[in-house]
Every structure is written in structure tokens, then in C-alpha cells.
XYZ file of C-alpha atoms in Angstrom:
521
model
C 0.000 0.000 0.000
C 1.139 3.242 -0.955
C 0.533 7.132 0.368
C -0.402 9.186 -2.823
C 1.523 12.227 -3.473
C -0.519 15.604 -4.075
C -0.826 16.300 -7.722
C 1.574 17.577 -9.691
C 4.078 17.044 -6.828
C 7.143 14.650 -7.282
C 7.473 14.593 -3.036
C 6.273 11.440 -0.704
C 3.395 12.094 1.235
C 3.987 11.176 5.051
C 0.937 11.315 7.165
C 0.488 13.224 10.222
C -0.509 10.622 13.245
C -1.614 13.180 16.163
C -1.547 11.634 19.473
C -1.940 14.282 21.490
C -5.293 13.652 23.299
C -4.296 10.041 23.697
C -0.490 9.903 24.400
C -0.265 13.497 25.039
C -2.798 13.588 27.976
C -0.783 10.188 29.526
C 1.835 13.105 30.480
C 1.323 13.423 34.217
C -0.273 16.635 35.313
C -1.919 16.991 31.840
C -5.389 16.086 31.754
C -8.018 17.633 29.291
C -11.355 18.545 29.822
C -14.053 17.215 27.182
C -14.096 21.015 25.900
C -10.679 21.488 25.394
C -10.476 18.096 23.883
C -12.924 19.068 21.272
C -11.223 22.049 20.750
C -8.118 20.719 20.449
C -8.968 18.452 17.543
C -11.325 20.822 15.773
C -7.865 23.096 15.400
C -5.989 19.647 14.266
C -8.875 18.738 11.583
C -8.346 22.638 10.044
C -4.779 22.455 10.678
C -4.826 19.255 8.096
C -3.834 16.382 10.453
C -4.539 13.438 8.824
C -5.390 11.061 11.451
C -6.489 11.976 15.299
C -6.030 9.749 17.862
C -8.844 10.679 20.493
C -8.106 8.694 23.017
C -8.227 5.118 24.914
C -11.950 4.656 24.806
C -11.459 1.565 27.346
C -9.879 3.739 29.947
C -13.113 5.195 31.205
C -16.239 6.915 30.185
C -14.481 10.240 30.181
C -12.365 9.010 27.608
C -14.829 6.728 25.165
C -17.569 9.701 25.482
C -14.952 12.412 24.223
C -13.593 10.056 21.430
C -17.242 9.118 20.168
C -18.312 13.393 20.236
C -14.515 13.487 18.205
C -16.176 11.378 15.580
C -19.249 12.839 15.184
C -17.628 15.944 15.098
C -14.656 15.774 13.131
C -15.317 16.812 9.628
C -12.300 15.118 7.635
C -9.276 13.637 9.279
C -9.119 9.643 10.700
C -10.200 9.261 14.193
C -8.496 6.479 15.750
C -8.897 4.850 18.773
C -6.691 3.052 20.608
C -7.148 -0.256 22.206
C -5.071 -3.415 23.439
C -5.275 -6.716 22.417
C -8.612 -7.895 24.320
C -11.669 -8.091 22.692
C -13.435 -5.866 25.194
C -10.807 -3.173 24.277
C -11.442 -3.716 20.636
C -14.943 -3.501 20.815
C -15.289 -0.417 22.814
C -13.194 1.275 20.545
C -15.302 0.422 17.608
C -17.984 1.775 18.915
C -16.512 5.112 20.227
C -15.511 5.652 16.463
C -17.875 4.273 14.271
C -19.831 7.697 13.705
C -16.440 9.228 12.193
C -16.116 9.697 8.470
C -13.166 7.714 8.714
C -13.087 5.159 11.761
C -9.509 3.390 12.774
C -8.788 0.344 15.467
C -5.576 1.074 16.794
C -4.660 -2.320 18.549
C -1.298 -2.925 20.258
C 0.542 -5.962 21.897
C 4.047 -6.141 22.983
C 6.463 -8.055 20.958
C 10.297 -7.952 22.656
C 11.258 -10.450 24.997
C 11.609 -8.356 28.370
C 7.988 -7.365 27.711
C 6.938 -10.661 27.083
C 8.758 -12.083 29.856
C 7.485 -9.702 32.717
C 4.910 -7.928 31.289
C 2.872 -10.200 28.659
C 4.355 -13.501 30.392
C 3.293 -15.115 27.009
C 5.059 -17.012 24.521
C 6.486 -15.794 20.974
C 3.890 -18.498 19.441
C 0.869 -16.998 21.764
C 1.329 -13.579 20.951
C 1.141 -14.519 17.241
C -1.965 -16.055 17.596
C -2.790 -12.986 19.668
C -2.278 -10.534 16.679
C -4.184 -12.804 14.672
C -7.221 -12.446 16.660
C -7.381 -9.217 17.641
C -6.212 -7.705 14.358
C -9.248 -9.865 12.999
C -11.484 -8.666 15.586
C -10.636 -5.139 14.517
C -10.768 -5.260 10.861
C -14.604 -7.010 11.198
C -15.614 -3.426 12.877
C -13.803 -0.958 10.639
C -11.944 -0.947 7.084
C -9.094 0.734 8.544
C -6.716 -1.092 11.040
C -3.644 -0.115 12.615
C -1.156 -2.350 14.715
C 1.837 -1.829 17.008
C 4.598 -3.869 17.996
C 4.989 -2.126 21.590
C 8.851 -2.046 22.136
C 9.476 -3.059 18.427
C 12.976 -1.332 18.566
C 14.142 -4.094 21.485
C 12.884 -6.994 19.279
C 14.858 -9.635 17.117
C 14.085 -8.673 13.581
C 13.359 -12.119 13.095
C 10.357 -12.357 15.156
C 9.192 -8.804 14.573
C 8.720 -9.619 11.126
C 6.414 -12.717 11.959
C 4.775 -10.611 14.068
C 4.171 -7.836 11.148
C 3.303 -10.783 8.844
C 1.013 -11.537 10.613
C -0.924 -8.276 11.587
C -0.734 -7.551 7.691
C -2.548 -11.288 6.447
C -5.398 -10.550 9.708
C -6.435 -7.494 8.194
C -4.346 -4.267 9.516
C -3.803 -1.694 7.077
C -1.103 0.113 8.795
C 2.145 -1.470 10.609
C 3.720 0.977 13.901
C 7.001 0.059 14.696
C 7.551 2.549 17.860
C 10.717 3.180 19.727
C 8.822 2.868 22.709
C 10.887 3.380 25.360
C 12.988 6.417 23.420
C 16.281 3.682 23.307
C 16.938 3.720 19.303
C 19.536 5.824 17.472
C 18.492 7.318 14.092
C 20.780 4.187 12.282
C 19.068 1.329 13.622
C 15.670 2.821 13.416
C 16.204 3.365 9.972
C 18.122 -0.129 9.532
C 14.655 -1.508 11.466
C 11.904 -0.243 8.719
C 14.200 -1.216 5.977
C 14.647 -4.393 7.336
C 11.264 -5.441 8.197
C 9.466 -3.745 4.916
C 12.777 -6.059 2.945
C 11.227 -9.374 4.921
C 8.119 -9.447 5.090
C 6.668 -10.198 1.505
C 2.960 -8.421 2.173
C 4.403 -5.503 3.398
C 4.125 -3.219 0.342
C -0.203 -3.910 2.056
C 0.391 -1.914 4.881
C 1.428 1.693 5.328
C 4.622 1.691 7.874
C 4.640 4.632 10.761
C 7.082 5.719 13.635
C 5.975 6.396 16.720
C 9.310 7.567 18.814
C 9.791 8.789 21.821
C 12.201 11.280 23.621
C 14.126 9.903 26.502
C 17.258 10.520 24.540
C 16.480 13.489 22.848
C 15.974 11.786 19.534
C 12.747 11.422 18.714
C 12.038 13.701 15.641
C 15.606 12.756 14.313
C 14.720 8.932 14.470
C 10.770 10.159 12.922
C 12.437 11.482 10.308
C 15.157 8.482 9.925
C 12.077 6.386 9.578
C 11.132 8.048 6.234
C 13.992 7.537 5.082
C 13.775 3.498 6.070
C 10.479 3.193 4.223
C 7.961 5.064 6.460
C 4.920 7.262 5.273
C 3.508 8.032 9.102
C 4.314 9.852 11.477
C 3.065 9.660 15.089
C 3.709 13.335 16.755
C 2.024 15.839 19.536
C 2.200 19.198 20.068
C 4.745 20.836 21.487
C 6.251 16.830 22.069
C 3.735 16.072 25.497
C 3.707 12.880 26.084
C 4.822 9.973 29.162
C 7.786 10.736 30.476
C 10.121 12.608 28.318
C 7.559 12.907 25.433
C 7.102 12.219 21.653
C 8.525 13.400 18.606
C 6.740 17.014 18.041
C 4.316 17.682 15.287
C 5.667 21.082 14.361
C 9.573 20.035 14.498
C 8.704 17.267 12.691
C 6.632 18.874 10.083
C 8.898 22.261 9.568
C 11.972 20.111 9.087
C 10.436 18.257 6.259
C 9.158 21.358 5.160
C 12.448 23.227 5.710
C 14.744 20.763 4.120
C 13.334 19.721 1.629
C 16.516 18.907 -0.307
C 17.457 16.232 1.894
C 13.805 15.010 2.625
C 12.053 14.895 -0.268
C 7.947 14.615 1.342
C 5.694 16.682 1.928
C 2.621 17.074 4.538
C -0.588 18.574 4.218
C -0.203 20.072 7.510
C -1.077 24.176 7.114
C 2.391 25.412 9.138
C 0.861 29.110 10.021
C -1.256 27.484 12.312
C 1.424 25.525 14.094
C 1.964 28.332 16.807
C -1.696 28.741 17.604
C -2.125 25.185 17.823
C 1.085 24.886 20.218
C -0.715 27.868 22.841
C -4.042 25.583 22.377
C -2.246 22.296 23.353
C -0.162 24.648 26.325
C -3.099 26.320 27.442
C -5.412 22.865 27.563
C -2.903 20.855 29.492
C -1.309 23.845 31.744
C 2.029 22.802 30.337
C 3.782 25.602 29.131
C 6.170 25.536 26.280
C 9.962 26.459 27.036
C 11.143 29.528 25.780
C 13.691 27.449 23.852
C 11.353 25.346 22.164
C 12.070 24.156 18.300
C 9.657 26.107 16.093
C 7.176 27.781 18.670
C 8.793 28.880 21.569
C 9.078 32.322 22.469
C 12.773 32.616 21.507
C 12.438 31.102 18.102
C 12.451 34.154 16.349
C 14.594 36.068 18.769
C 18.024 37.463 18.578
C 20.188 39.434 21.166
C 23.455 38.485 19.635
C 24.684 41.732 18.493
C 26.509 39.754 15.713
C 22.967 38.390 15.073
C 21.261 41.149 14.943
C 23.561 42.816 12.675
C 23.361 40.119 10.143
C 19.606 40.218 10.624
C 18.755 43.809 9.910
C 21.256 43.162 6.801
C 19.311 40.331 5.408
C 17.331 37.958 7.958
C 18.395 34.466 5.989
C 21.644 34.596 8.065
C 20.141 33.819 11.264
C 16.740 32.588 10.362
C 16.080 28.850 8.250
C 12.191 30.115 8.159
C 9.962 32.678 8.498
C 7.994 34.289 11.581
C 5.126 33.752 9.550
C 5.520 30.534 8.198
C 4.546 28.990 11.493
C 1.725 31.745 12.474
C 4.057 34.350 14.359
C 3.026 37.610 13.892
C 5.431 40.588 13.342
C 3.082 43.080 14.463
C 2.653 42.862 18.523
C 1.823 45.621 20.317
C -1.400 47.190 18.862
C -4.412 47.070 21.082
C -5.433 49.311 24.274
C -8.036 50.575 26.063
C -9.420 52.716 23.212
C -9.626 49.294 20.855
C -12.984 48.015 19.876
C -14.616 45.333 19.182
C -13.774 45.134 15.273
C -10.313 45.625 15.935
C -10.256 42.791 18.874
C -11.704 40.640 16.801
C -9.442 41.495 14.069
C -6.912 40.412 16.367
C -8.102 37.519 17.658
C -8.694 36.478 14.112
C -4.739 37.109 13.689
C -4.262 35.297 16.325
C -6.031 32.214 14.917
C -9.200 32.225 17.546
C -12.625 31.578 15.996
C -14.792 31.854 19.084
C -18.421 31.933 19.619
C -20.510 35.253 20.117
C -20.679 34.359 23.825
C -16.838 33.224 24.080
C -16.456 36.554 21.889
C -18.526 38.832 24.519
C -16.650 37.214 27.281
C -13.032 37.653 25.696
C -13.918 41.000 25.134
C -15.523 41.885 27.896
C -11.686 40.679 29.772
C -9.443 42.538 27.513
C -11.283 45.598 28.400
C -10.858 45.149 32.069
C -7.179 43.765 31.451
C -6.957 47.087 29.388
C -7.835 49.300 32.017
C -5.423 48.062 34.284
C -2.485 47.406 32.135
C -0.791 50.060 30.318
C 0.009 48.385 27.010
C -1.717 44.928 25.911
C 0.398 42.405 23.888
C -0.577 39.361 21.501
C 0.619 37.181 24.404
C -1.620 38.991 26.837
C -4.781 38.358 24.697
C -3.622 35.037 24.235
C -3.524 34.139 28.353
C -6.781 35.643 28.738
C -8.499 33.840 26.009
C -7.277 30.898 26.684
C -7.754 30.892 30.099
C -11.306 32.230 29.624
C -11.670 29.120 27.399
C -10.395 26.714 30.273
C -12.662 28.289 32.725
C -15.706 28.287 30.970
C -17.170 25.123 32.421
C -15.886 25.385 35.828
C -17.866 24.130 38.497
C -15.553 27.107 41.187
C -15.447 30.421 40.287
C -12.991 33.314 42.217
C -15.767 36.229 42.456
C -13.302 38.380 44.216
C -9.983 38.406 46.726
C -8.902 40.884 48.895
C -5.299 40.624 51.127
C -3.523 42.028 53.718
C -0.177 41.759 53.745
C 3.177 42.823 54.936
C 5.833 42.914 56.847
C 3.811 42.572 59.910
C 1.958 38.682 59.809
C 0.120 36.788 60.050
C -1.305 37.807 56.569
C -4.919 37.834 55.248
C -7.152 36.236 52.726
C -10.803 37.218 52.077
C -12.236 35.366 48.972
C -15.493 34.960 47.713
C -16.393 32.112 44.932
C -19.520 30.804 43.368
C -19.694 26.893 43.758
C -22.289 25.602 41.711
C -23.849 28.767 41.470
C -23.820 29.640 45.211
C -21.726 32.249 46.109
C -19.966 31.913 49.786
C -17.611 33.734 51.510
C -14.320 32.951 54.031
C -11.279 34.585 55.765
C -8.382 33.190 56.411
C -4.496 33.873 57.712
C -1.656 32.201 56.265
C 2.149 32.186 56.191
C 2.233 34.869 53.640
C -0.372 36.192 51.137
C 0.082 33.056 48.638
C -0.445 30.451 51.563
C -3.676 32.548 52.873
C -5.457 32.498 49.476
C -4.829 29.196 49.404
C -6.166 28.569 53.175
C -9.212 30.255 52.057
C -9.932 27.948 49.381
C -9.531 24.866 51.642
C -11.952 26.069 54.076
C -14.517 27.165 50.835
C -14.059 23.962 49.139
C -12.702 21.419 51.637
C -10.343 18.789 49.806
C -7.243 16.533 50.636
C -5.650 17.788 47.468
C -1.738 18.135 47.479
C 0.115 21.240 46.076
C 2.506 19.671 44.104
C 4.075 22.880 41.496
C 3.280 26.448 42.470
C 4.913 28.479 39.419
C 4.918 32.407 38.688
C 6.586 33.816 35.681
C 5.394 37.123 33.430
C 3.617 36.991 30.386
C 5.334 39.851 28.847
C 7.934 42.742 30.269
C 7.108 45.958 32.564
C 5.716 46.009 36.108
C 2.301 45.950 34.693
C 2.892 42.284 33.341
C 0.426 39.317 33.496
C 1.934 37.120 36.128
C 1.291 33.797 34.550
C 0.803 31.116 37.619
C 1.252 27.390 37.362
C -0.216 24.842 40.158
C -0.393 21.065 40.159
C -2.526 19.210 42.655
C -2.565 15.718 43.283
C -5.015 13.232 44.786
C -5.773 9.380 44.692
C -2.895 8.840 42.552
C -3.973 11.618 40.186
C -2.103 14.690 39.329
C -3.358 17.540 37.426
C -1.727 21.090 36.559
C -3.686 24.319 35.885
C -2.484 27.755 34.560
C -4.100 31.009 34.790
C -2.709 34.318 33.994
C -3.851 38.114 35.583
C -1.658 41.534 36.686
C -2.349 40.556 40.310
C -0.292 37.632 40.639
C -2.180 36.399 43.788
C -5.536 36.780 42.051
C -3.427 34.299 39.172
C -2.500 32.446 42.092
C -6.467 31.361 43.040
C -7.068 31.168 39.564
C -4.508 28.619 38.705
C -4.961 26.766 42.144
C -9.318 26.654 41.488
C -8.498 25.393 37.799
C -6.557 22.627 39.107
C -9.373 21.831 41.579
C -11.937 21.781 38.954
C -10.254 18.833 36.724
C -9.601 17.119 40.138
C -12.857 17.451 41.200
C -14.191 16.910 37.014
C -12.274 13.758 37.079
C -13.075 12.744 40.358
C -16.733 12.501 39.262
C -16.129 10.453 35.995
C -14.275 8.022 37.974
C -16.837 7.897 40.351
C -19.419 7.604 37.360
C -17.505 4.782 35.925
C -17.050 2.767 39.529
C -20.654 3.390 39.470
C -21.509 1.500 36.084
C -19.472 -1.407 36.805
């Protein structure tokens, strides 16, 4: 089986695999509402991802009801759902995708011998018969069917390819060879895909996709390695989130091929300007922010302090730049908006921005800049940005902050008065603390009573000046659970509730879905 190249184009196509509401969201600390899931792979669809893997429909009813409203939603790209190699797994995922335009089984079983040994404690000749049966099972519900070898990379190429053999004669349309554990080297994965594609005499059936990860720092190189071994998929996230040190990154990925396109001759049909907007979305959803650092979308991309760089940049800026601002969505244009901005112009530059909101997410943006730009002297993109997205995050919050008053100094104890609306009811409580910070976050205790943990308490500015958006991080943990919320406001301690509330809410969110699901079984 072979990907078809756009016409008129001489380039490979490689498909773009997005896992980032399935592996993504397995990055402790980074769990999505349904909302923001839903918004999250709306922007993918547009963005041209070609296949969206939802999530682990199994896992819980949080996770199969957001992949089913996925399908139904979705207008063009695959949704896939993942499942292992049980029948119960494979049928729940069938029916969380069946209502997609284009429905994939993603079915996995573990194929090296450690994992067999102390994980699958199976034999080579009962996980064949395994693949056989599930891969079977899979490709009775939908057309399209996609296996993994988990830990391919630490398996003897011999029994790999009986195990791809296999998968491809059952049914499965598309063969994953991950680097699971992030252990290869760009060499031997490439050596791997040749190898197996070489061996296996259905092969040319099946489309072949990497899946790496990053505990070595090389999972984009050994992505792209893959390609170059025979692969035509690509499993990425945004911004690389992912279990421990993450996955390859969708926009690294995609602007290398895009970049260098005399050494890697494919192509994507991924819309780059609409990589950065889709890196805040993925930052702002999870509460993982992106390092300034970061490949492609991170605030220093584009940014120069070397005078030697800046010189050769206001001379001609190819010597220090291998793409445009613009070619992933960065704006040149920043500070523009103020108090005196209306509504044609904020929408304007929300539209820059790459928002499409409602009229009431609109209303309430609006309705925040206005206050923000009251307060703060000058309002940048990355201003608008942290309120929208945070006003986005909050929208179906269960705790509200109504208002927060504090006394503080020198002199303690220090004070917190706070006032939120719980499920519409608005209450009221005082409290002391060891500074201002541990006060407001007294006063929330004794409003919402929990045995949470405070696990990351973070404060950094959104842009420069005193004036600045303190942006505030908090993770809370509970019952083995750990979830991280960001929130973003001139008053750093009102940030600080904000943050610390929007953690409790997808404690307390999840805390009810697992409850639901205990419930049903």
C-alpha cells in the first residue's frame, strides 16, 4: 500500500498521526477537559492532520464519550482509537468511532522479549496467535486497522517480522514500529523499517509509521530516519507532550520536512501558520507551558540578542533565520491594542491570532481585555492570548474566584478574604496564612474542603514591565492523580487562586467520571 503524493508534486506524502489527546494527555499533570479536547482536535482537523487519535476509549467513560463526540464531530481527518489486544478493548473502541467519516482500530501488543517475559508472560507463538485475533477482531468493525509492535525497537528482527506478517494477512492496514521506550539511534531505526518492509513479503499492504519517543532526545531525528527506512507516518504531539520525556513534536517534525526539503524529499498537508496557535491551544489545555527554547514555537524562536545576530539580521534575515515568523503563524506586528480598541479591531486580532470563538466566548473575551486594558498600560498578543485561553479553560468550571482581597506585609500573620460561586452559590471565608500566597490558598480549603496536594506552584510574566500578566502554574494531586492548571492576571495572587481553582476543577471533574464509571461497573 502506498501514500499518494498531491498532484503535480514529485514529493512522498507522510501522514500526520496526532496523538496528542491520547499519548499526550498520559503526560502526568496533563489532563483535558471534554471542551478542550474538542477544541483541540477541531484546530488539528483545520490544521490538516490526517489522522487523530482521540483517546483510549477503554480507559473510562471520560475518555470513550470524548472520542465518540470526536467522531461525530470531526469533519475530515481519521479518528483512531486506541485499544489493546482484548476483545473488550477492541470492541469499545469500535464503537466510540464508528460515527467518524473515517473510523480506525488502533490495537497494540508487545512483541520484545523483556515485555513478554514480565509484562505479557506469554510465549512468541501466543502472541502470534494474539495478533491474529485481535487484528481480525478489529478489521470485522472498521476498514481501517492499525497495529503496534509495543517495544518493536528491542525486538529480534526475526520475530518482529512474523509478528508484522502476521498483523498484515489478519487485516491491519497500517504497521507501527515505535521506539517505545525512546532507546533507538536514528541508524538502527532506519536499519529496522528497511529491514522489516525487505522481509516481510505483504508488506508493500500496509502503510509503515514511527511512533518515537524522547528519553534521549531523539525522537524527531529517528521520525524522520524512519522516512527515510520506508515510512509514510508519522506519530507526533504538540509541542512533544507525552509519558515521560515525550514524543517526537508535530511542528519540528513537520517544519523540518518542510524546511529541508533537499534532503527530505515529502511533503505534509499540515497548514504550518497554524502551528503556533495550535502549540498555545495544546499549552493552554494541558497547563504545560512551552519552554522559551522550544524548536519552532517557543518564544525565543524568532529572537536574537546576539549583536553579531542582529547585525546580520537587519542586513538580510536568511543569516540567522532557516524560516519565516510567519511561516509557522508568528506575527510581526505585537503591540497594537489598548483601552481605546474596539470590538472590530479585537476581533481582528483575535482572528490574527487564529481564535474563531463563539458570540458568547467573543462577549466574554472581550468583555476581559477591556478590564485587562484598564489596568495594564500596554496589551500584547501574548496577553490576549492568556486571557483567552484561560477564559476558554474556565468556561465550564464548576468554582469560580468572584473576588480576593489581602492584607499583607511585613507585619503577619497575613490575610485572605475570597469569595467564589460553587455551583452557582456564592460563599464567603477569611483566612491567615504564612504569607499572602499560603492565605489564598487557606481560604480555598476552608470554601471547598479537599485533601488535594500542592505539588508545582509556578509564577513567571507573560510579557515585560511592572504591569505584566503574572502567569501562575499549580499542580494538585489526589488518589494517585495529578493535574496542573495555569491562569494568567496583573495581580499575581488573584493568578495564584485562579490557577490553584483550575486545578481543583479537573480534580474534582475527574473525580466525578471516575466515580461515574465505579458506578456502572
Amino acid at each position: 500500500m502506498t501514500v499518494s503524493s498531491a498532484a503535480g508534486s514529485s514529493k512522498d506524502r507522510v501522514l500526520i498521526f496526532d496523538t496528542t489527546l491520547r499519548d499526550g494527555e498520559q503526560c502526568p499533570g496533563a489532563t483535558m477537559t471534554l471542551e478542550e479536547k474538542l477544541e483541540v482536535a477541531e484546530l488539528l482537523d483545520t490544521m490538516g492532520v490526517d489522522i487523530i487519535e482521540a483517546g483510549f476509549p477503554i480507559a473510562s467513560n471520560g475518555d470513550f464519550e470524548a472520542v465518540s463526540l470526536i467522531a461525530k464531530q470531526v469533519k475530515r481527518a481519521t479518528i483512531a482509537g486506541l485499544a489493546r489486544a482484548i476483545s473488550a478493548d477492541i470492541a469499545r473502541a469500535g464503537e466510540a468511532v464508528r460515527h467518524a467519516v473515517r473510523p480506525r482500530i488502533h490495537t497494540f501488543v508487545s512483541t520484545s522479549p523483556i515485555h513478554l517475559a514480565h509484562q505479557m508472560r506469554k510465549t512468541e507463538d501466543e502472541v502470534l496467535e494474539i495478533i491474529t485475533r485481535t487484528v481480525g477482531q478489529a478489521r470485522n468493525l472498521v476498514e481501517d486497522v492499525e497495529w503496534s509492535a509495543m517495544d518493536a525497537t528491542r525486538t529480534p528482527i526475526e520475530y518482529l517480522c512474523r509478528c508484522v506478517d502476521a498483523a498484515i494477512k489478519a487485516g491491519a492496514t497500517t504497521i507501527n514500529l515505535p521506539d517505545t521506550v525512546g532507546y533507538a539511534t536514528p541508524d538502527e531505526y532506519r536499519a529496522m523499517f528497511r529491514a522489516v518492509r525487505e522481509r516481510v513479503p505483504n508488506a508493500d499492504k500496509a502503510i509503515f509509521s514511527a511512533h518515537c519517543h524522547n528519553d534521549l532526545g531523539l525522537a524527531v531525528a529517528n521520525s524522520l530516519a524512519a522516512l527515510e527506512g520506508g515510512a509514510r507516518q508519522i506519530e507526533c504531539t504538540l509541542n512533544g507532550i507525552g509519558e515521560r520525556a515525550g514524543n517526537a513534536a508535530l511542528e519540528e517534525v513537520v517544519m523540518a520536512i518542510k524546511t529541508r526539503g533537499d534532503v527530505l524529499p515529502y511533503e505534509t498537508g499540515i497548514e504550518t501558520t497554524m502551528l503556533t496557535r495550535a502549540s498555545k491551544l495544546a499549552s493552554a489545555a494541558t497547563s504545560f507551558p512551552v519552554q522559551y527554547n522550544k524548536a519552532i514555537v517557543g518564544r525565543n524562536a524568532f529572537a536574537h540578542e546576539s549583536g553579531i545576530h542582529q547585525d546580520g539580521m537587519l542586513k538580510n534575515a536568511q543569516t540567522y533565520e532557516i524560516m519565516t515568523p510567519e511561516s509557522v503563524g508568528v506575527s510581526k506586528t505585537n503591540l497594537v491594542m489598548g483601552k481605546h480598541s474596539g470590538r472590530a479591531a479585537f476581533r481582528n486580532k483575535l482572528d490574527e491570532l487564529g481564535y474563531k470563538l463563539s458570540d458568547n466566548q467573543f462577549q466574554d473575551a472581550f468583555e476581559r481585555f477591556k478590564d485587562l486594558a484598564d489596568r495594564k498600560k500596554h496589551v500584547y498578543d501574548e496577553d490576549i492570548e492568556a486571557l483567552v485561553d484561560q477564559n476558554i479553560a474556565m468556561a465550564h468550571d464548576r468554582i469560580k474566584l468572584v473576588s480576593l482581597s489581602i492584607v499583607a506585609g511585613t507585619r503577619g500573620p497575613q490575610r485572605a478574604t475570597m469569595k467564589l460561586q460553587v455551583d452557582g452559590k456564592v460563599i464567603t471565608e477569611e483566612q491567615e496564612g504564612n504569607g499572602p500566597v499560603d492565605a489564598t490558598f487557606n481560604a480555598i480549603k476552608a470554601l471547598v474542603p479537599h485533601e488535594a496536594v500542592l505539588e508545582l506552584y509556578q509564577v513567571h510574566a507573560v510579557t515585560e514591565g511592572t504591569d505584566a500578566q503574572a502567569e501562575v502554574s499549580v499542580r494538585l494531586s489526589a488518589d494517585d492523580r495529578s493535574v496542573t492548571s495555569r491562569a494568567a492576571d496583573p495581580d499575581t495572587l488573584v493568578a495564584s487562586a485562579q490557577a490553584y481553582l483550575g486545578a481543583l476543577n479537573k480534580l474534582m471533574s475527574r473525580g466525578a467520571r471516575l466515580h461515574a464509571q465505579h458506578a456502572a461497573e
